[in-house]
Amino acid sequence: DVKVTQSSRYLVKRTGEKVFLECVQDMDHENMFWYRQDPGLGLRLIYFSYDVKMKEKGDIPEGYSVSREKKERFSLILESASTNQTSMYLCASILRRGEAFFGQGTRLTVV
Amino acid sequence: GNSVTQMEGPVTLSEEAFLTINCTYTATGYPSLFWYVQYPGEGLQLLLKATKADDKGSNKGFEATYRKETTSFHLEKGSVQVSDSAVYFCALREGSGGSNYKLTFGKGTLLTVNP
């Protein structure tokens, strides 16, 4: 079974903090994605990566950055957390044919 | 750009009722289509998929047929169970090859099944 693991289920951070969300997959997949999920808005793509050290902006990259130093790990960084970044964050590893494997999600609250 | 539109919820049904969740899409080329399900407190997991026109994806009693002429991929189940209560997402994968691609999701439909 493919496993995608996100480092935290719940996080509470203060406004202005730098926040790291970590995601690790164990199946040597090339493509990894970060989405945020908000009620009524569905999943929105923040950033994705199709290889080590490669990254592409998604639909809502503002206020975020990413790091992919190793194939199995894809990190999402909130440079200076704000309250409008309170959300559920979902990491996914996606095969070429489109099948996605998601982590369990990180519910981030910025206070 | 690509987009997915699915019926707004929430949808509330009694056990053993028939389920339809509508999904239509806009895409260039020939996308692959997917339904994902998210149970409470969990990430999304693949429910079924179809990769070309007229393909039918099926799993756990759910079915969806890729209709190119109507750009639709409606999800159906003949008899729902309480355990089917979840959020359902329709999605498409753009592109016909290469390593640089992404999934576009609909907004999700919350299904609640009452005993």
Short mmCIF file of C-alpha atoms in Angstrom, two decimals:
data_model
loop_
_atom_site.label_atom_id
_atom_site.label_comp_id
_atom_site.label_asym_id
_atom_site.label_seq_id
_atom_site.Cartn_x
_atom_site.Cartn_y
_atom_site.Cartn_z
CA ASP A 1 0.00 0.00 0.00
CA VAL A 2 1.18 3.47 -0.87
CA LYS A 3 1.57 5.63 2.16
CA VAL A 4 1.58 9.41 2.28
CA THR A 5 2.29 10.77 5.72
CA GLN A 6 1.83 14.33 6.88
CA SER A 7 3.81 15.30 9.93
CA SER A 8 0.96 16.74 12.00
CA ARG A 9 -2.82 16.26 12.18
CA TYR A 10 -3.42 19.52 14.03
CA LEU A 11 -1.32 22.66 14.37
CA VAL A 12 -1.93 25.98 16.06
CA LYS A 13 0.41 28.82 15.12
CA ARG A 14 0.58 32.53 15.79
CA THR A 15 0.25 35.23 13.16
CA GLY A 16 3.64 36.04 11.64
CA GLU A 17 5.24 32.69 12.47
CA LYS A 18 7.05 30.69 9.82
CA VAL A 19 5.28 27.35 9.49
CA PHE A 20 6.56 24.11 7.96
CA LEU A 21 4.20 21.35 6.86
CA GLU A 22 5.96 18.14 5.98
CA CYS A 23 4.83 15.35 3.68
CA VAL A 24 6.57 12.05 2.99
CA GLN A 25 5.63 9.32 0.50
CA ASP A 26 7.09 5.86 0.41
CA MET A 27 6.56 4.77 -3.20
CA ASP A 28 9.19 6.71 -5.16
CA HIS A 29 6.54 8.77 -6.98
CA GLU A 30 7.74 11.73 -9.00
CA ASN A 31 4.74 14.01 -8.65
CA MET A 32 3.70 15.56 -5.35
CA PHE A 33 1.10 18.21 -4.66
CA TRP A 34 -0.11 20.52 -1.90
CA TYR A 35 -3.78 21.48 -1.75
CA ARG A 36 -5.79 23.43 0.76
CA GLN A 37 -9.39 22.50 1.48
CA ASP A 38 -11.95 25.05 2.61
CA PRO A 39 -15.72 24.70 3.02
CA GLY A 40 -17.54 25.64 -0.16
CA LEU A 41 -14.31 26.00 -2.13
CA GLY A 42 -13.24 22.39 -2.46
CA LEU A 43 -9.56 21.63 -3.06
CA ARG A 44 -7.34 24.36 -4.41
CA LEU A 45 -3.86 23.67 -5.67
CA ILE A 46 -1.06 25.61 -3.96
CA TYR A 47 2.13 24.15 -5.41
CA PHE A 48 3.27 20.97 -7.05
CA SER A 49 6.53 19.29 -7.91
CA TYR A 50 7.34 16.75 -10.59
CA ASP A 51 10.93 16.10 -9.62
CA VAL A 52 13.53 16.80 -6.98
CA LYS A 53 14.27 20.52 -6.73
CA MET A 54 11.52 21.27 -9.27
CA LYS A 55 8.41 23.20 -8.32
CA GLU A 56 5.47 24.79 -10.07
CA LYS A 57 2.92 27.28 -8.81
CA GLY A 58 -0.63 26.15 -8.57
CA ASP A 59 -3.71 28.31 -8.47
CA ILE A 60 -3.13 30.01 -5.10
CA PRO A 61 0.63 30.17 -4.37
CA GLU A 62 0.66 33.59 -2.69
CA GLY A 63 2.01 33.44 0.85
CA TYR A 64 3.44 29.94 0.39
CA SER A 65 6.64 28.35 -0.79
CA VAL A 66 7.78 24.74 -1.10
CA SER A 67 10.88 22.63 -0.88
CA ARG A 68 11.69 19.30 -2.54
CA GLU A 69 15.25 18.30 -1.65
CA LYS A 70 14.57 14.56 -1.73
CA LYS A 71 12.14 12.63 -3.89
CA GLU A 72 10.12 11.31 -0.99
CA ARG A 73 9.66 14.59 0.88
CA PHE A 74 7.71 17.68 -0.14
CA SER A 75 7.45 20.54 2.34
CA LEU A 76 5.01 23.44 2.33
CA ILE A 77 6.21 26.63 3.97
CA LEU A 78 4.09 29.52 5.16
CA GLU A 79 6.59 32.36 5.23
CA SER A 80 4.58 34.52 7.63
CA ALA A 81 1.38 32.86 8.75
CA SER A 82 -1.82 34.87 8.58
CA THR A 83 -5.32 34.11 9.83
CA ASN A 84 -6.62 33.64 6.28
CA GLN A 85 -4.29 30.66 5.99
CA THR A 86 -6.30 28.78 8.59
CA SER A 87 -7.36 25.72 6.64
CA MET A 88 -7.02 22.00 6.05
CA TYR A 89 -3.87 21.22 4.08
CA LEU A 90 -3.68 18.05 2.03
CA CYS A 91 -0.58 16.54 0.48
CA ALA A 92 -0.86 14.08 -2.40
CA SER A 93 1.43 11.87 -4.41
CA ILE A 94 0.06 11.36 -7.92
CA LEU A 95 0.88 8.69 -10.46
CA ARG A 96 1.30 9.48 -14.15
CA ARG A 97 -2.08 7.93 -14.91
CA GLY A 98 -3.70 10.32 -12.45
CA GLU A 99 -4.39 8.17 -9.41
CA ALA A 100 -3.74 10.26 -6.31
CA PHE A 101 -2.74 9.11 -2.84
CA PHE A 102 -3.51 11.61 -0.12
CA GLY A 103 -2.18 12.10 3.36
CA GLN A 104 -4.61 12.39 6.24
CA GLY A 105 -4.44 16.17 6.21
CA THR A 106 -3.13 18.85 8.57
CA ARG A 107 -5.67 21.17 10.11
CA LEU A 108 -3.83 24.44 10.67
CA THR A 109 -5.23 27.21 12.83
CA VAL A 110 -3.49 30.60 12.80
CA VAL A 111 -4.36 32.79 15.75
CA GLY B 1 -8.61 26.45 -18.32
CA ASN B 2 -9.93 23.16 -17.06
CA SER B 3 -12.79 23.07 -14.59
CA VAL B 4 -15.09 20.63 -12.84
CA THR B 5 -18.62 21.45 -11.72
CA GLN B 6 -20.49 19.13 -9.42
CA MET B 7 -23.90 19.41 -7.88
CA GLU B 8 -24.01 21.33 -4.67
CA GLY B 9 -24.92 19.55 -1.51
CA PRO B 10 -25.58 18.61 1.00
CA VAL B 11 -27.44 15.52 -0.14
CA THR B 12 -29.40 13.61 2.48
CA LEU B 13 -30.84 10.18 1.71
CA SER B 14 -32.37 7.28 3.55
CA GLU B 15 -30.59 3.94 3.56
CA GLU B 16 -31.19 1.91 0.36
CA ALA B 17 -32.13 4.99 -1.66
CA PHE B 18 -30.72 5.61 -5.15
CA LEU B 19 -27.88 8.12 -5.39
CA THR B 20 -26.86 10.40 -8.24
CA ILE B 21 -24.24 13.12 -7.91
CA ASN B 22 -23.86 15.12 -11.11
CA CYS B 23 -20.47 16.15 -12.46
CA THR B 24 -19.66 18.04 -15.65
CA TYR B 25 -16.30 19.23 -16.86
CA THR B 26 -14.55 21.62 -19.20
CA ALA B 27 -11.23 20.53 -20.61
CA THR B 28 -9.07 20.63 -23.69
CA GLY B 29 -7.98 17.36 -25.18
CA TYR B 30 -8.94 14.07 -23.63
CA PRO B 31 -8.83 14.17 -19.85
CA SER B 32 -9.06 11.24 -17.48
CA LEU B 33 -11.89 11.47 -14.97
CA PHE B 34 -12.06 10.41 -11.34
CA TRP B 35 -14.28 10.27 -8.30
CA TYR B 36 -12.62 10.59 -4.91
CA VAL B 37 -14.26 10.08 -1.51
CA GLN B 38 -13.33 11.67 1.81
CA TYR B 39 -14.63 10.02 4.96
CA PRO B 40 -14.84 12.14 8.12
CA GLY B 41 -11.42 13.03 9.50
CA GLU B 42 -9.50 11.46 6.64
CA GLY B 43 -7.75 12.41 3.42
CA LEU B 44 -9.22 11.69 0.00
CA GLN B 45 -9.10 8.25 -1.53
CA LEU B 46 -9.76 7.13 -5.08
CA LEU B 47 -13.23 5.65 -5.59
CA LEU B 48 -13.25 5.04 -9.35
CA LYS B 49 -11.86 6.32 -12.61
CA ALA B 50 -12.35 6.34 -16.40
CA THR B 51 -9.69 7.21 -18.91
CA LYS B 52 -11.56 7.49 -22.21
CA ALA B 53 -14.99 8.17 -23.64
CA ASP B 54 -17.68 5.58 -22.86
CA ASP B 55 -15.52 3.92 -20.19
CA LYS B 56 -17.42 2.98 -17.04
CA GLY B 57 -15.62 3.10 -13.74
CA SER B 58 -17.02 1.08 -10.85
CA ASN B 59 -16.14 0.25 -7.26
CA LYS B 60 -18.01 -0.65 -4.05
CA GLY B 61 -21.36 -0.48 -5.89
CA PHE B 62 -20.67 3.00 -7.28
CA GLU B 63 -20.54 3.61 -11.03
CA ALA B 64 -19.80 6.49 -13.37
CA THR B 65 -19.66 6.62 -17.18
CA TYR B 66 -17.41 8.98 -19.13
CA ARG B 67 -19.75 10.81 -21.53
CA LYS B 68 -17.76 12.93 -23.95
CA GLU B 69 -20.81 14.21 -25.82
CA THR B 70 -22.28 15.72 -22.64
CA THR B 71 -18.91 16.26 -20.89
CA SER B 72 -20.26 14.48 -17.86
CA PHE B 73 -19.20 11.84 -15.33
CA HIS B 74 -22.15 11.40 -12.97
CA LEU B 75 -21.73 9.17 -9.92
CA GLU B 76 -24.49 6.65 -9.16
CA LYS B 77 -25.24 3.95 -6.63
CA GLY B 78 -28.34 1.84 -6.57
CA SER B 79 -28.68 1.42 -2.81
CA VAL B 80 -26.73 3.61 -0.40
CA GLN B 81 -25.66 2.62 3.10
CA VAL B 82 -25.00 4.66 6.21
CA SER B 83 -21.30 3.91 5.73
CA ASP B 84 -21.38 5.80 2.39
CA SER B 85 -21.77 9.09 4.27
CA ALA B 86 -18.81 11.17 3.11
CA VAL B 87 -17.76 14.01 0.84
CA TYR B 88 -17.46 13.06 -2.84
CA PHE B 89 -15.17 14.90 -5.25
CA CYS B 90 -15.18 14.73 -9.03
CA ALA B 91 -11.78 15.40 -10.63
CA LEU B 92 -10.03 15.46 -13.97
CA ARG B 93 -6.44 14.93 -14.98
CA GLU B 94 -5.43 17.15 -17.82
CA GLY B 95 -2.99 16.24 -20.50
CA SER B 96 -2.31 13.08 -22.41
CA GLY B 97 1.22 12.42 -21.31
CA GLY B 98 4.40 13.83 -19.87
CA SER B 99 5.40 14.18 -16.28
CA ASN B 100 4.04 17.63 -15.61
CA TYR B 101 0.30 17.47 -14.94
CA LYS B 102 -2.19 18.07 -12.20
CA LEU B 103 -5.65 17.10 -10.96
CA THR B 104 -8.47 19.63 -10.99
CA PHE B 105 -11.20 19.00 -8.40
CA GLY B 106 -14.82 19.99 -8.05
CA LYS B 107 -15.98 21.61 -4.83
CA GLY B 108 -17.22 18.38 -3.32
CA THR B 109 -20.67 17.09 -2.40
CA LEU B 110 -21.49 16.09 1.16
CA LEU B 111 -23.64 12.96 1.33
CA THR B 112 -25.41 11.96 4.53
CA VAL B 113 -27.25 8.65 4.66
CA ASN B 114 -29.71 8.13 7.49
CA PRO B 115 -30.72 4.70 8.80
#
